[in-house]
């Protein structure tokens, strides 16, 4: 690894909100359908252009996602907002299409152990499923995006070779994925590693958009986001309140918190198009729904600009 590279930061960053799926799936409290619909409608009003509504998985595996069809049916869709869903297999893809997901997201792990833990299939078996899903989704006139999990390290196998990550990205693109997301599923990345992987990705796929899905399980989430920004990455996932994680991997809690990410970007002069006070109000409503505090820090500390604008005490 080399020293960190610092290039011109992007002027605009686009956030995909994953709280309703990746956030809630790891919560012991299962929200009602009405609560999930309210949460997504609140998020839709903040300026977000992409929201991950839920996952079409077996209810016995992820009971928090058992009502995803009903959630899709209940939300108020805003023009310009992409409402996506995760599907682990062909059955899930059919359900996602029938429910009206704008984009179907498929996922694959960069390690055999995590892939088997996640979907009980080898990587090759998953790729065969992805090929079937791609044909189904494209046949329905919808795009599919691919998420490559544990791209920066696996909790079962340790380091993941960068070449393996790139080769799997190539195979997903060959199957028709429109967008690729590299996931730091259990928070094993650090800034130098993020830049190593991003540089390698850009060298191999110079015209392919790249999204990063980072976690803060070990406190490095925002540092890793900055590392990506410094190489021009302008697509990121985050979760309202910072809730969530992967239920199929040890040590996985700690999604990047949407309000914290947006606050940092705004402080750096980077536009997100998002209403930060509205996001903070949504995070507080989520706390009331869950019955506990969320990990996010900005709703506790406040917006720096507001603090600066206060009149000095006499």
PDB file of C-alpha atoms in Angstrom:
ATOM      1  CA  UNK A   1       0.000   0.000   0.000  1.00  0.00           C
ATOM      2  CA  UNK A   2       1.091   3.563  -0.681  1.00  0.00           C
ATOM      3  CA  UNK A   3       0.421   6.828   1.085  1.00  0.00           C
ATOM      4  CA  UNK A   4      -3.065   8.245   0.730  1.00  0.00           C
ATOM      5  CA  UNK A   5      -3.822  10.050  -2.497  1.00  0.00           C
ATOM      6  CA  UNK A   6      -5.589  13.398  -2.346  1.00  0.00           C
ATOM      7  CA  UNK A   7      -7.343  14.574  -5.503  1.00  0.00           C
ATOM      8  CA  UNK A   8     -10.044  17.157  -6.067  1.00  0.00           C
ATOM      9  CA  UNK A   9     -13.087  16.273  -3.993  1.00  0.00           C
ATOM     10  CA  UNK A  10     -16.372  15.784  -5.856  1.00  0.00           C
ATOM     11  CA  UNK A  11     -18.681  18.798  -5.865  1.00  0.00           C
ATOM     12  CA  UNK A  12     -21.761  16.617  -5.393  1.00  0.00           C
ATOM     13  CA  UNK A  13     -22.238  13.303  -3.582  1.00  0.00           C
ATOM     14  CA  UNK A  14     -25.247  11.021  -4.002  1.00  0.00           C
ATOM     15  CA  UNK A  15     -26.451   9.011  -1.016  1.00  0.00           C
ATOM     16  CA  UNK A  16     -28.488   5.812  -1.191  1.00  0.00           C
ATOM     17  CA  UNK A  17     -30.424   5.364   2.044  1.00  0.00           C
ATOM     18  CA  UNK A  18     -30.271   1.732   3.222  1.00  0.00           C
ATOM     19  CA  UNK A  19     -31.788   2.085   6.689  1.00  0.00           C
ATOM     20  CA  UNK A  20     -35.175   0.531   5.882  1.00  0.00           C
ATOM     21  CA  UNK A  21     -33.384  -2.626   4.758  1.00  0.00           C
ATOM     22  CA  UNK A  22     -29.809  -2.931   5.976  1.00  0.00           C
ATOM     23  CA  UNK A  23     -30.619  -0.915   9.064  1.00  0.00           C
ATOM     24  CA  UNK A  24     -33.785  -2.607  10.251  1.00  0.00           C
ATOM     25  CA  UNK A  25     -32.694  -6.162   9.398  1.00  0.00           C
ATOM     26  CA  UNK A  26     -30.306  -6.201  12.344  1.00  0.00           C
ATOM     27  CA  UNK A  27     -32.713  -4.664  14.869  1.00  0.00           C
ATOM     28  CA  UNK A  28     -34.226  -6.920  17.554  1.00  0.00           C
ATOM     29  CA  UNK A  29     -37.342  -4.732  17.482  1.00  0.00           C
ATOM     30  CA  UNK A  30     -39.472  -5.534  14.426  1.00  0.00           C
ATOM     31  CA  UNK A  31     -41.338  -2.453  13.243  1.00  0.00           C
ATOM     32  CA  UNK A  32     -44.898  -2.731  11.999  1.00  0.00           C
ATOM     33  CA  UNK A  33     -45.640  -2.291   8.315  1.00  0.00           C
ATOM     34  CA  UNK A  34     -47.207   1.089   9.058  1.00  0.00           C
ATOM     35  CA  UNK A  35     -44.070   2.230  10.898  1.00  0.00           C
ATOM     36  CA  UNK A  36     -41.828   1.157   8.017  1.00  0.00           C
ATOM     37  CA  UNK A  37     -44.047   2.969   5.536  1.00  0.00           C
ATOM     38  CA  UNK A  38     -43.937   6.111   7.685  1.00  0.00           C
ATOM     39  CA  UNK A  39     -40.144   5.893   7.954  1.00  0.00           C
ATOM     40  CA  UNK A  40     -39.711   5.577   4.190  1.00  0.00           C
ATOM     41  CA  UNK A  41     -42.169   8.395   3.496  1.00  0.00           C
ATOM     42  CA  UNK A  42     -40.250  10.639   5.899  1.00  0.00           C
ATOM     43  CA  UNK A  43     -36.989   9.718   4.172  1.00  0.00           C
ATOM     44  CA  UNK A  44     -38.537  10.413   0.763  1.00  0.00           C
ATOM     45  CA  UNK A  45     -39.243  13.976   1.920  1.00  0.00           C
ATOM     46  CA  UNK A  46     -35.591  14.738   2.769  1.00  0.00           C
ATOM     47  CA  UNK A  47     -34.324  15.015  -0.812  1.00  0.00           C
ATOM     48  CA  UNK A  48     -33.002  11.456  -1.076  1.00  0.00           C
ATOM     49  CA  UNK A  49     -33.026  10.123  -4.626  1.00  0.00           C
ATOM     50  CA  UNK A  50     -32.437   6.455  -3.786  1.00  0.00           C
ATOM     51  CA  UNK A  51     -33.937   4.396  -0.952  1.00  0.00           C
ATOM     52  CA  UNK A  52     -33.492   0.686  -0.273  1.00  0.00           C
ATOM     53  CA  UNK A  53     -37.003  -0.312   0.799  1.00  0.00           C
ATOM     54  CA  UNK A  54     -36.439  -3.903   1.886  1.00  0.00           C
ATOM     55  CA  UNK A  55     -35.343  -7.405   0.982  1.00  0.00           C
ATOM     56  CA  UNK A  56     -37.240 -10.317  -0.513  1.00  0.00           C
ATOM     57  CA  UNK A  57     -35.767 -13.060   1.643  1.00  0.00           C
ATOM     58  CA  UNK A  58     -37.159 -15.948   3.657  1.00  0.00           C
ATOM     59  CA  UNK A  59     -39.035 -14.581   6.693  1.00  0.00           C
ATOM     60  CA  UNK A  60     -37.542 -17.251   8.953  1.00  0.00           C
ATOM     61  CA  UNK A  61     -34.055 -16.016   8.055  1.00  0.00           C
ATOM     62  CA  UNK A  62     -34.717 -12.277   8.340  1.00  0.00           C
ATOM     63  CA  UNK A  63     -38.097 -11.776  10.034  1.00  0.00           C
ATOM     64  CA  UNK A  64     -37.675  -7.997   9.926  1.00  0.00           C
ATOM     65  CA  UNK A  65     -38.190  -8.194   6.134  1.00  0.00           C
ATOM     66  CA  UNK A  66     -41.262 -10.450   6.139  1.00  0.00           C
ATOM     67  CA  UNK A  67     -43.645  -7.690   5.000  1.00  0.00           C
ATOM     68  CA  UNK A  68     -41.610  -6.095   2.207  1.00  0.00           C
ATOM     69  CA  UNK A  69     -44.430  -6.514  -0.349  1.00  0.00           C
ATOM     70  CA  UNK A  70     -46.819  -4.677   1.959  1.00  0.00           C
ATOM     71  CA  UNK A  71     -44.272  -1.925   2.556  1.00  0.00           C
ATOM     72  CA  UNK A  72     -43.856  -1.369  -1.184  1.00  0.00           C
ATOM     73  CA  UNK A  73     -47.637  -1.248  -1.541  1.00  0.00           C
ATOM     74  CA  UNK A  74     -47.975   1.301   1.264  1.00  0.00           C
ATOM     75  CA  UNK A  75     -45.291   3.881   0.539  1.00  0.00           C
ATOM     76  CA  UNK A  76     -45.993   7.151  -1.240  1.00  0.00           C
ATOM     77  CA  UNK A  77     -43.640   7.254  -4.196  1.00  0.00           C
ATOM     78  CA  UNK A  78     -42.097  10.611  -4.955  1.00  0.00           C
ATOM     79  CA  UNK A  79     -41.043  11.496  -8.514  1.00  0.00           C
ATOM     80  CA  UNK A  80     -37.292  11.235  -8.945  1.00  0.00           C
ATOM     81  CA  UNK A  81     -36.787   8.784  -6.077  1.00  0.00           C
ATOM     82  CA  UNK A  82     -35.571   5.271  -6.927  1.00  0.00           C
ATOM     83  CA  UNK A  83     -37.058   2.642  -4.616  1.00  0.00           C
ATOM     84  CA  UNK A  84     -34.934  -0.517  -4.727  1.00  0.00           C
ATOM     85  CA  UNK A  85     -34.996  -3.949  -3.136  1.00  0.00           C
ATOM     86  CA  UNK A  86     -32.502  -6.698  -2.398  1.00  0.00           C
ATOM     87  CA  UNK A  87     -33.136 -10.167  -3.846  1.00  0.00           C
ATOM     88  CA  UNK A  88     -30.932 -13.179  -2.999  1.00  0.00           C
ATOM     89  CA  UNK A  89     -32.284 -15.524  -5.672  1.00  0.00           C
ATOM     90  CA  UNK A  90     -34.702 -15.933  -8.575  1.00  0.00           C
ATOM     91  CA  UNK A  91     -37.719 -16.243  -6.281  1.00  0.00           C
ATOM     92  CA  UNK A  92     -36.756 -13.016  -4.548  1.00  0.00           C
ATOM     93  CA  UNK A  93     -36.262 -11.274  -7.894  1.00  0.00           C
ATOM     94  CA  UNK A  94     -39.744 -12.312  -9.026  1.00  0.00           C
ATOM     95  CA  UNK A  95     -41.202 -10.923  -5.808  1.00  0.00           C
ATOM     96  CA  UNK A  96     -39.268  -7.672  -6.197  1.00  0.00           C
ATOM     97  CA  UNK A  97     -40.526  -7.193  -9.748  1.00  0.00           C
ATOM     98  CA  UNK A  98     -44.110  -7.969  -8.749  1.00  0.00           C
ATOM     99  CA  UNK A  99     -43.891  -5.508  -5.845  1.00  0.00           C
ATOM    100  CA  UNK A 100     -42.781  -2.722  -8.169  1.00  0.00           C
ATOM    101  CA  UNK A 101     -39.160  -2.248  -7.146  1.00  0.00           C
ATOM    102  CA  UNK A 102     -37.528   0.283  -9.473  1.00  0.00           C
ATOM    103  CA  UNK A 103     -34.182  -1.501  -9.231  1.00  0.00           C
ATOM    104  CA  UNK A 104     -33.431  -5.057  -8.142  1.00  0.00           C
ATOM    105  CA  UNK A 105     -30.169  -5.419  -6.237  1.00  0.00           C
ATOM    106  CA  UNK A 106     -28.375  -8.746  -6.227  1.00  0.00           C
ATOM    107  CA  UNK A 107     -25.524  -9.545  -3.923  1.00  0.00           C
ATOM    108  CA  UNK A 108     -22.492 -11.768  -3.998  1.00  0.00           C
ATOM    109  CA  UNK A 109     -19.699 -12.216  -1.484  1.00  0.00           C
ATOM    110  CA  UNK A 110     -16.024 -11.920  -2.339  1.00  0.00           C
ATOM    111  CA  UNK A 111     -15.236 -14.914  -0.103  1.00  0.00           C
ATOM    112  CA  UNK A 112     -16.602 -18.447  -0.252  1.00  0.00           C
ATOM    113  CA  UNK A 113     -17.152 -18.628   3.508  1.00  0.00           C
ATOM    114  CA  UNK A 114     -19.235 -15.466   3.708  1.00  0.00           C
ATOM    115  CA  UNK A 115     -21.212 -16.387   0.604  1.00  0.00           C
ATOM    116  CA  UNK A 116     -22.140 -19.753   2.118  1.00  0.00           C
ATOM    117  CA  UNK A 117     -23.016 -18.114   5.436  1.00  0.00           C
ATOM    118  CA  UNK A 118     -25.125 -15.498   3.675  1.00  0.00           C
ATOM    119  CA  UNK A 119     -27.011 -17.505   1.022  1.00  0.00           C
ATOM    120  CA  UNK A 120     -25.892 -21.123   1.551  1.00  0.00           C
ATOM    121  CA  UNK A 121     -24.314 -21.299  -1.909  1.00  0.00           C
ATOM    122  CA  UNK A 122     -20.831 -21.274  -3.382  1.00  0.00           C
ATOM    123  CA  UNK A 123     -19.755 -18.219  -5.347  1.00  0.00           C
ATOM    124  CA  UNK A 124     -20.186 -20.140  -8.607  1.00  0.00           C
ATOM    125  CA  UNK A 125     -23.681 -21.233  -7.619  1.00  0.00           C
ATOM    126  CA  UNK A 126     -24.544 -17.641  -6.766  1.00  0.00           C
ATOM    127  CA  UNK A 127     -23.233 -16.412 -10.106  1.00  0.00           C
ATOM    128  CA  UNK A 128     -25.443 -18.948 -11.868  1.00  0.00           C
ATOM    129  CA  UNK A 129     -28.387 -17.555  -9.878  1.00  0.00           C
ATOM    130  CA  UNK A 130     -27.390 -14.010 -10.807  1.00  0.00           C
ATOM    131  CA  UNK A 131     -27.426 -14.962 -14.500  1.00  0.00           C
ATOM    132  CA  UNK A 132     -31.018 -16.219 -14.155  1.00  0.00           C
ATOM    133  CA  UNK A 133     -32.005 -13.170 -12.143  1.00  0.00           C
ATOM    134  CA  UNK A 134     -30.450 -10.820 -14.690  1.00  0.00           C
ATOM    135  CA  UNK A 135     -32.476 -12.379 -17.496  1.00  0.00           C
ATOM    136  CA  UNK A 136     -35.645 -12.140 -15.411  1.00  0.00           C
ATOM    137  CA  UNK A 137     -35.085  -8.540 -14.310  1.00  0.00           C
ATOM    138  CA  UNK A 138     -34.056  -7.310 -17.748  1.00  0.00           C
ATOM    139  CA  UNK A 139     -37.008  -9.157 -19.252  1.00  0.00           C
ATOM    140  CA  UNK A 140     -39.245  -7.085 -16.975  1.00  0.00           C
ATOM    141  CA  UNK A 141     -37.624  -3.919 -18.283  1.00  0.00           C
ATOM    142  CA  UNK A 142     -35.864  -3.113 -15.024  1.00  0.00           C
ATOM    143  CA  UNK A 143     -32.182  -2.586 -14.221  1.00  0.00           C
ATOM    144  CA  UNK A 144     -30.252  -4.641 -11.733  1.00  0.00           C
ATOM    145  CA  UNK A 145     -27.377  -3.515  -9.572  1.00  0.00           C
ATOM    146  CA  UNK A 146     -24.838  -5.757  -7.881  1.00  0.00           C
ATOM    147  CA  UNK A 147     -23.396  -5.526  -4.385  1.00  0.00           C
ATOM    148  CA  UNK A 148     -20.112  -7.321  -3.704  1.00  0.00           C
ATOM    149  CA  UNK A 149     -19.975  -8.016   0.029  1.00  0.00           C
ATOM    150  CA  UNK A 150     -16.789  -8.365   2.152  1.00  0.00           C
ATOM    151  CA  UNK A 151     -14.804  -6.681  -0.630  1.00  0.00           C
ATOM    152  CA  UNK A 152     -12.365  -5.233   1.933  1.00  0.00           C
ATOM    153  CA  UNK A 153     -12.014  -8.215   4.245  1.00  0.00           C
ATOM    154  CA  UNK A 154     -13.920 -11.275   5.404  1.00  0.00           C
ATOM    155  CA  UNK A 155     -14.638 -12.104   9.078  1.00  0.00           C
ATOM    156  CA  UNK A 156     -14.146 -15.803   8.292  1.00  0.00           C
ATOM    157  CA  UNK A 157     -11.179 -15.728   5.880  1.00  0.00           C
ATOM    158  CA  UNK A 158      -9.398 -12.447   6.610  1.00  0.00           C
ATOM    159  CA  UNK A 159      -7.866 -10.474   3.745  1.00  0.00           C
ATOM    160  CA  UNK A 160      -9.593 -10.685   0.371  1.00  0.00           C
ATOM    161  CA  UNK A 161      -7.266 -10.414  -2.662  1.00  0.00           C
ATOM    162  CA  UNK A 162      -7.952  -7.305  -4.724  1.00  0.00           C
ATOM    163  CA  UNK A 163      -7.670  -9.302  -7.945  1.00  0.00           C
ATOM    164  CA  UNK A 164     -10.465 -11.586  -6.783  1.00  0.00           C
ATOM    165  CA  UNK A 165     -12.642  -8.549  -6.107  1.00  0.00           C
ATOM    166  CA  UNK A 166     -11.936  -7.189  -9.590  1.00  0.00           C
ATOM    167  CA  UNK A 167     -12.528 -10.542 -11.295  1.00  0.00           C
ATOM    168  CA  UNK A 168     -15.911 -10.911  -9.570  1.00  0.00           C
ATOM    169  CA  UNK A 169     -16.797  -7.343 -10.550  1.00  0.00           C
ATOM    170  CA  UNK A 170     -15.986  -8.241 -14.150  1.00  0.00           C
ATOM    171  CA  UNK A 171     -18.246 -11.274 -14.040  1.00  0.00           C
ATOM    172  CA  UNK A 172     -21.101  -9.241 -12.557  1.00  0.00           C
ATOM    173  CA  UNK A 173     -20.698  -6.595 -15.247  1.00  0.00           C
ATOM    174  CA  UNK A 174     -20.634  -9.296 -17.912  1.00  0.00           C
ATOM    175  CA  UNK A 175     -24.000 -10.473 -16.569  1.00  0.00           C
ATOM    176  CA  UNK A 176     -25.439  -7.007 -17.099  1.00  0.00           C
ATOM    177  CA  UNK A 177     -25.098  -5.217 -13.762  1.00  0.00           C
ATOM    178  CA  UNK A 178     -25.526  -1.496 -14.336  1.00  0.00           C
ATOM    179  CA  UNK A 179     -23.927  -0.382 -11.092  1.00  0.00           C
ATOM    180  CA  UNK A 180     -21.486  -2.020  -8.707  1.00  0.00           C
ATOM    181  CA  UNK A 181     -21.268  -1.496  -4.970  1.00  0.00           C
ATOM    182  CA  UNK A 182     -18.247  -2.638  -2.981  1.00  0.00           C
ATOM    183  CA  UNK A 183     -19.212  -3.483   0.577  1.00  0.00           C
ATOM    184  CA  UNK A 184     -17.093  -3.254   3.715  1.00  0.00           C
ATOM    185  CA  UNK A 185     -19.613  -5.581   5.297  1.00  0.00           C
ATOM    186  CA  UNK A 186     -18.014  -5.968   8.717  1.00  0.00           C
ATOM    187  CA  UNK A 187     -15.966  -2.780   8.950  1.00  0.00           C
ATOM    188  CA  UNK A 188     -12.554  -4.303   8.193  1.00  0.00           C
ATOM    189  CA  UNK A 189     -11.416  -1.570   5.793  1.00  0.00           C
ATOM    190  CA  UNK A 190      -9.040   1.284   6.527  1.00  0.00           C
ATOM    191  CA  UNK A 191      -8.319   4.363   4.372  1.00  0.00           C
ATOM    192  CA  UNK A 192      -5.218   2.998   2.639  1.00  0.00           C
ATOM    193  CA  UNK A 193      -7.020  -0.221   1.737  1.00  0.00           C
ATOM    194  CA  UNK A 194     -10.041   1.704   0.447  1.00  0.00           C
ATOM    195  CA  UNK A 195      -7.790   3.719  -1.835  1.00  0.00           C
ATOM    196  CA  UNK A 196      -5.893   0.635  -2.987  1.00  0.00           C
ATOM    197  CA  UNK A 197      -9.119  -1.087  -4.007  1.00  0.00           C
ATOM    198  CA  UNK A 198     -10.649   2.039  -5.584  1.00  0.00           C
ATOM    199  CA  UNK A 199      -7.490   2.736  -7.604  1.00  0.00           C
ATOM    200  CA  UNK A 200      -7.419  -0.867  -8.831  1.00  0.00           C
ATOM    201  CA  UNK A 201     -11.126  -0.720  -9.698  1.00  0.00           C
ATOM    202  CA  UNK A 202     -10.701   2.525 -11.638  1.00  0.00           C
ATOM    203  CA  UNK A 203      -7.698   1.141 -13.522  1.00  0.00           C
ATOM    204  CA  UNK A 204      -9.677  -1.955 -14.563  1.00  0.00           C
ATOM    205  CA  UNK A 205     -13.050  -0.237 -15.153  1.00  0.00           C
ATOM    206  CA  UNK A 206     -12.296   3.427 -15.930  1.00  0.00           C
ATOM    207  CA  UNK A 207     -15.830   4.304 -17.066  1.00  0.00           C
ATOM    208  CA  UNK A 208     -17.811   2.234 -14.560  1.00  0.00           C
ATOM    209  CA  UNK A 209     -19.569   4.110 -11.711  1.00  0.00           C
ATOM    210  CA  UNK A 210     -18.587   2.810  -8.271  1.00  0.00           C
ATOM    211  CA  UNK A 211     -20.554   2.962  -5.048  1.00  0.00           C
ATOM    212  CA  UNK A 212     -19.075   2.281  -1.605  1.00  0.00           C
ATOM    213  CA  UNK A 213     -21.019   0.673   1.234  1.00  0.00           C
ATOM    214  CA  UNK A 214     -18.941   1.311   4.341  1.00  0.00           C
ATOM    215  CA  UNK A 215     -19.403   0.291   7.960  1.00  0.00           C
ATOM    216  CA  UNK A 216     -18.126   1.835  11.189  1.00  0.00           C
ATOM    217  CA  UNK A 217     -17.813  -1.326  13.257  1.00  0.00           C
ATOM    218  CA  UNK A 218     -14.264  -0.331  14.225  1.00  0.00           C
ATOM    219  CA  UNK A 219     -14.733   3.421  14.052  1.00  0.00           C
ATOM    220  CA  UNK A 220     -13.135   3.976  10.636  1.00  0.00           C
ATOM    221  CA  UNK A 221     -16.274   4.553   8.582  1.00  0.00           C
ATOM    222  CA  UNK A 222     -16.028   8.308   8.006  1.00  0.00           C
ATOM    223  CA  UNK A 223     -12.263   8.091   7.496  1.00  0.00           C
ATOM    224  CA  UNK A 224     -12.864   5.469   4.819  1.00  0.00           C
ATOM    225  CA  UNK A 225     -15.524   7.656   3.229  1.00  0.00           C
ATOM    226  CA  UNK A 226     -13.009  10.504   3.051  1.00  0.00           C
ATOM    227  CA  UNK A 227     -10.488   8.139   1.446  1.00  0.00           C
ATOM    228  CA  UNK A 228     -13.028   7.342  -1.248  1.00  0.00           C
ATOM    229  CA  UNK A 229     -13.925  11.004  -1.723  1.00  0.00           C
ATOM    230  CA  UNK A 230     -10.257  11.824  -2.241  1.00  0.00           C
ATOM    231  CA  UNK A 231     -10.261   9.513  -5.263  1.00  0.00           C
ATOM    232  CA  UNK A 232     -13.450  11.002  -6.648  1.00  0.00           C
ATOM    233  CA  UNK A 233     -16.000   8.436  -5.443  1.00  0.00           C
ATOM    234  CA  UNK A 234     -19.345  10.226  -5.309  1.00  0.00           C
ATOM    235  CA  UNK A 235     -21.793   7.374  -4.614  1.00  0.00           C
ATOM    236  CA  UNK A 236     -22.211   6.059  -1.066  1.00  0.00           C
ATOM    237  CA  UNK A 237     -24.645   4.033   1.020  1.00  0.00           C
ATOM    238  CA  UNK A 238     -25.637   5.098   4.516  1.00  0.00           C
ATOM    239  CA  UNK A 239     -28.308   4.296   7.089  1.00  0.00           C
ATOM    240  CA  UNK A 240     -30.555   6.705   8.960  1.00  0.00           C
ATOM    241  CA  UNK A 241     -29.399   6.906  12.563  1.00  0.00           C
ATOM    242  CA  UNK A 242     -26.460   4.608  11.783  1.00  0.00           C
ATOM    243  CA  UNK A 243     -28.527   1.501  12.545  1.00  0.00           C
ATOM    244  CA  UNK A 244     -27.904  -1.913  11.076  1.00  0.00           C
ATOM    245  CA  UNK A 245     -25.385  -4.475   9.988  1.00  0.00           C
ATOM    246  CA  UNK A 246     -25.234  -7.963   8.520  1.00  0.00           C
ATOM    247  CA  UNK A 247     -27.080 -10.713  10.450  1.00  0.00           C
ATOM    248  CA  UNK A 248     -24.968 -13.405   8.764  1.00  0.00           C
ATOM    249  CA  UNK A 249     -21.520 -12.213   9.840  1.00  0.00           C
ATOM    250  CA  UNK A 250     -19.931 -11.727  13.263  1.00  0.00           C
ATOM    251  CA  UNK A 251     -18.964  -8.201  14.254  1.00  0.00           C
ATOM    252  CA  UNK A 252     -21.048  -6.574  11.551  1.00  0.00           C
ATOM    253  CA  UNK A 253     -22.873  -3.681  13.260  1.00  0.00           C
ATOM    254  CA  UNK A 254     -22.156  -0.129  12.292  1.00  0.00           C
ATOM    255  CA  UNK A 255     -23.555   1.246   9.033  1.00  0.00           C
ATOM    256  CA  UNK A 256     -22.425   4.748   8.199  1.00  0.00           C
ATOM    257  CA  UNK A 257     -24.952   7.142   9.682  1.00  0.00           C
ATOM    258  CA  UNK A 258     -26.769   9.199   7.046  1.00  0.00           C
ATOM    259  CA  UNK A 259     -27.008  12.369   9.155  1.00  0.00           C
ATOM    260  CA  UNK A 260     -23.343  12.164  10.156  1.00  0.00           C
ATOM    261  CA  UNK A 261     -22.257  11.638   6.541  1.00  0.00           C
ATOM    262  CA  UNK A 262     -24.390  14.513   5.274  1.00  0.00           C
ATOM    263  CA  UNK A 263     -23.201  16.830   8.052  1.00  0.00           C
ATOM    264  CA  UNK A 264     -19.561  16.055   7.240  1.00  0.00           C
ATOM    265  CA  UNK A 265     -20.089  16.576   3.514  1.00  0.00           C
ATOM    266  CA  UNK A 266     -21.901  19.871   4.026  1.00  0.00           C
ATOM    267  CA  UNK A 267     -19.151  21.100   6.372  1.00  0.00           C
ATOM    268  CA  UNK A 268     -16.652  20.292   3.591  1.00  0.00           C
ATOM    269  CA  UNK A 269     -18.665  22.271   1.058  1.00  0.00           C
ATOM    270  CA  UNK A 270     -19.905  19.198  -0.813  1.00  0.00           C
ATOM    271  CA  UNK A 271     -23.509  19.315  -1.995  1.00  0.00           C
ATOM    272  CA  UNK A 272     -25.817  16.373  -1.290  1.00  0.00           C
ATOM    273  CA  UNK A 273     -29.187  17.905  -2.114  1.00  0.00           C
ATOM    274  CA  UNK A 274     -30.409  16.636   1.260  1.00  0.00           C
ATOM    275  CA  UNK A 275     -32.228  18.450   4.051  1.00  0.00           C
ATOM    276  CA  UNK A 276     -30.111  17.737   7.120  1.00  0.00           C
ATOM    277  CA  UNK A 277     -32.628  18.980   9.737  1.00  0.00           C
ATOM    278  CA  UNK A 278     -35.287  16.763   8.125  1.00  0.00           C
ATOM    279  CA  UNK A 279     -32.929  13.784   8.292  1.00  0.00           C
ATOM    280  CA  UNK A 280     -32.254  14.486  11.961  1.00  0.00           C
ATOM    281  CA  UNK A 281     -35.979  14.715  12.681  1.00  0.00           C
ATOM    282  CA  UNK A 282     -36.431  11.379  10.917  1.00  0.00           C
ATOM    283  CA  UNK A 283     -33.669   9.824  13.011  1.00  0.00           C
ATOM    284  CA  UNK A 284     -35.403  11.029  16.181  1.00  0.00           C
ATOM    285  CA  UNK A 285     -38.689   9.528  14.977  1.00  0.00           C
ATOM    286  CA  UNK A 286     -36.825   6.272  14.324  1.00  0.00           C
ATOM    287  CA  UNK A 287     -35.572   6.332  17.910  1.00  0.00           C
ATOM    288  CA  UNK A 288     -39.158   6.585  19.098  1.00  0.00           C
ATOM    289  CA  UNK A 289     -40.172   3.672  16.884  1.00  0.00           C
ATOM    290  CA  UNK A 290     -37.317   1.456  18.066  1.00  0.00           C
ATOM    291  CA  UNK A 291     -37.514   2.485  21.700  1.00  0.00           C
ATOM    292  CA  UNK A 292     -33.791   3.166  22.020  1.00  0.00           C
ATOM    293  CA  UNK A 293     -31.147   5.666  20.965  1.00  0.00           C
ATOM    294  CA  UNK A 294     -29.565   5.270  17.547  1.00  0.00           C
ATOM    295  CA  UNK A 295     -25.764   5.362  17.107  1.00  0.00           C
ATOM    296  CA  UNK A 296     -25.700   8.590  15.073  1.00  0.00           C
ATOM    297  CA  UNK A 297     -23.803  11.502  16.604  1.00  0.00           C
ATOM    298  CA  UNK A 298     -25.126  14.587  14.832  1.00  0.00           C
ATOM    299  CA  UNK A 299     -28.578  14.348  16.424  1.00  0.00           C
ATOM    300  CA  UNK A 300     -26.819  14.457  19.801  1.00  0.00           C
ATOM    301  CA  UNK A 301     -24.203  17.143  19.107  1.00  0.00           C
ATOM    302  CA  UNK A 302     -26.143  19.365  16.716  1.00  0.00           C
ATOM    303  CA  UNK A 303     -25.326  20.992  13.387  1.00  0.00           C
ATOM    304  CA  UNK A 304     -22.102  23.006  13.548  1.00  0.00           C
ATOM    305  CA  UNK A 305     -23.458  25.792  11.360  1.00  0.00           C
ATOM    306  CA  UNK A 306     -26.359  26.322  13.744  1.00  0.00           C
ATOM    307  CA  UNK A 307     -23.962  26.546  16.673  1.00  0.00           C
ATOM    308  CA  UNK A 308     -21.807  29.102  14.846  1.00  0.00           C
ATOM    309  CA  UNK A 309     -24.848  31.202  13.966  1.00  0.00           C
ATOM    310  CA  UNK A 310     -25.900  31.617  17.590  1.00  0.00           C
ATOM    311  CA  UNK A 311     -25.391  35.022  19.106  1.00  0.00           C
ATOM    312  CA  UNK A 312     -22.543  35.008  21.632  1.00  0.00           C
ATOM    313  CA  UNK A 313     -23.612  34.889  25.256  1.00  0.00           C
ATOM    314  CA  UNK A 314     -23.215  38.175  27.153  1.00  0.00           C
TER     315      UNK A 314
END
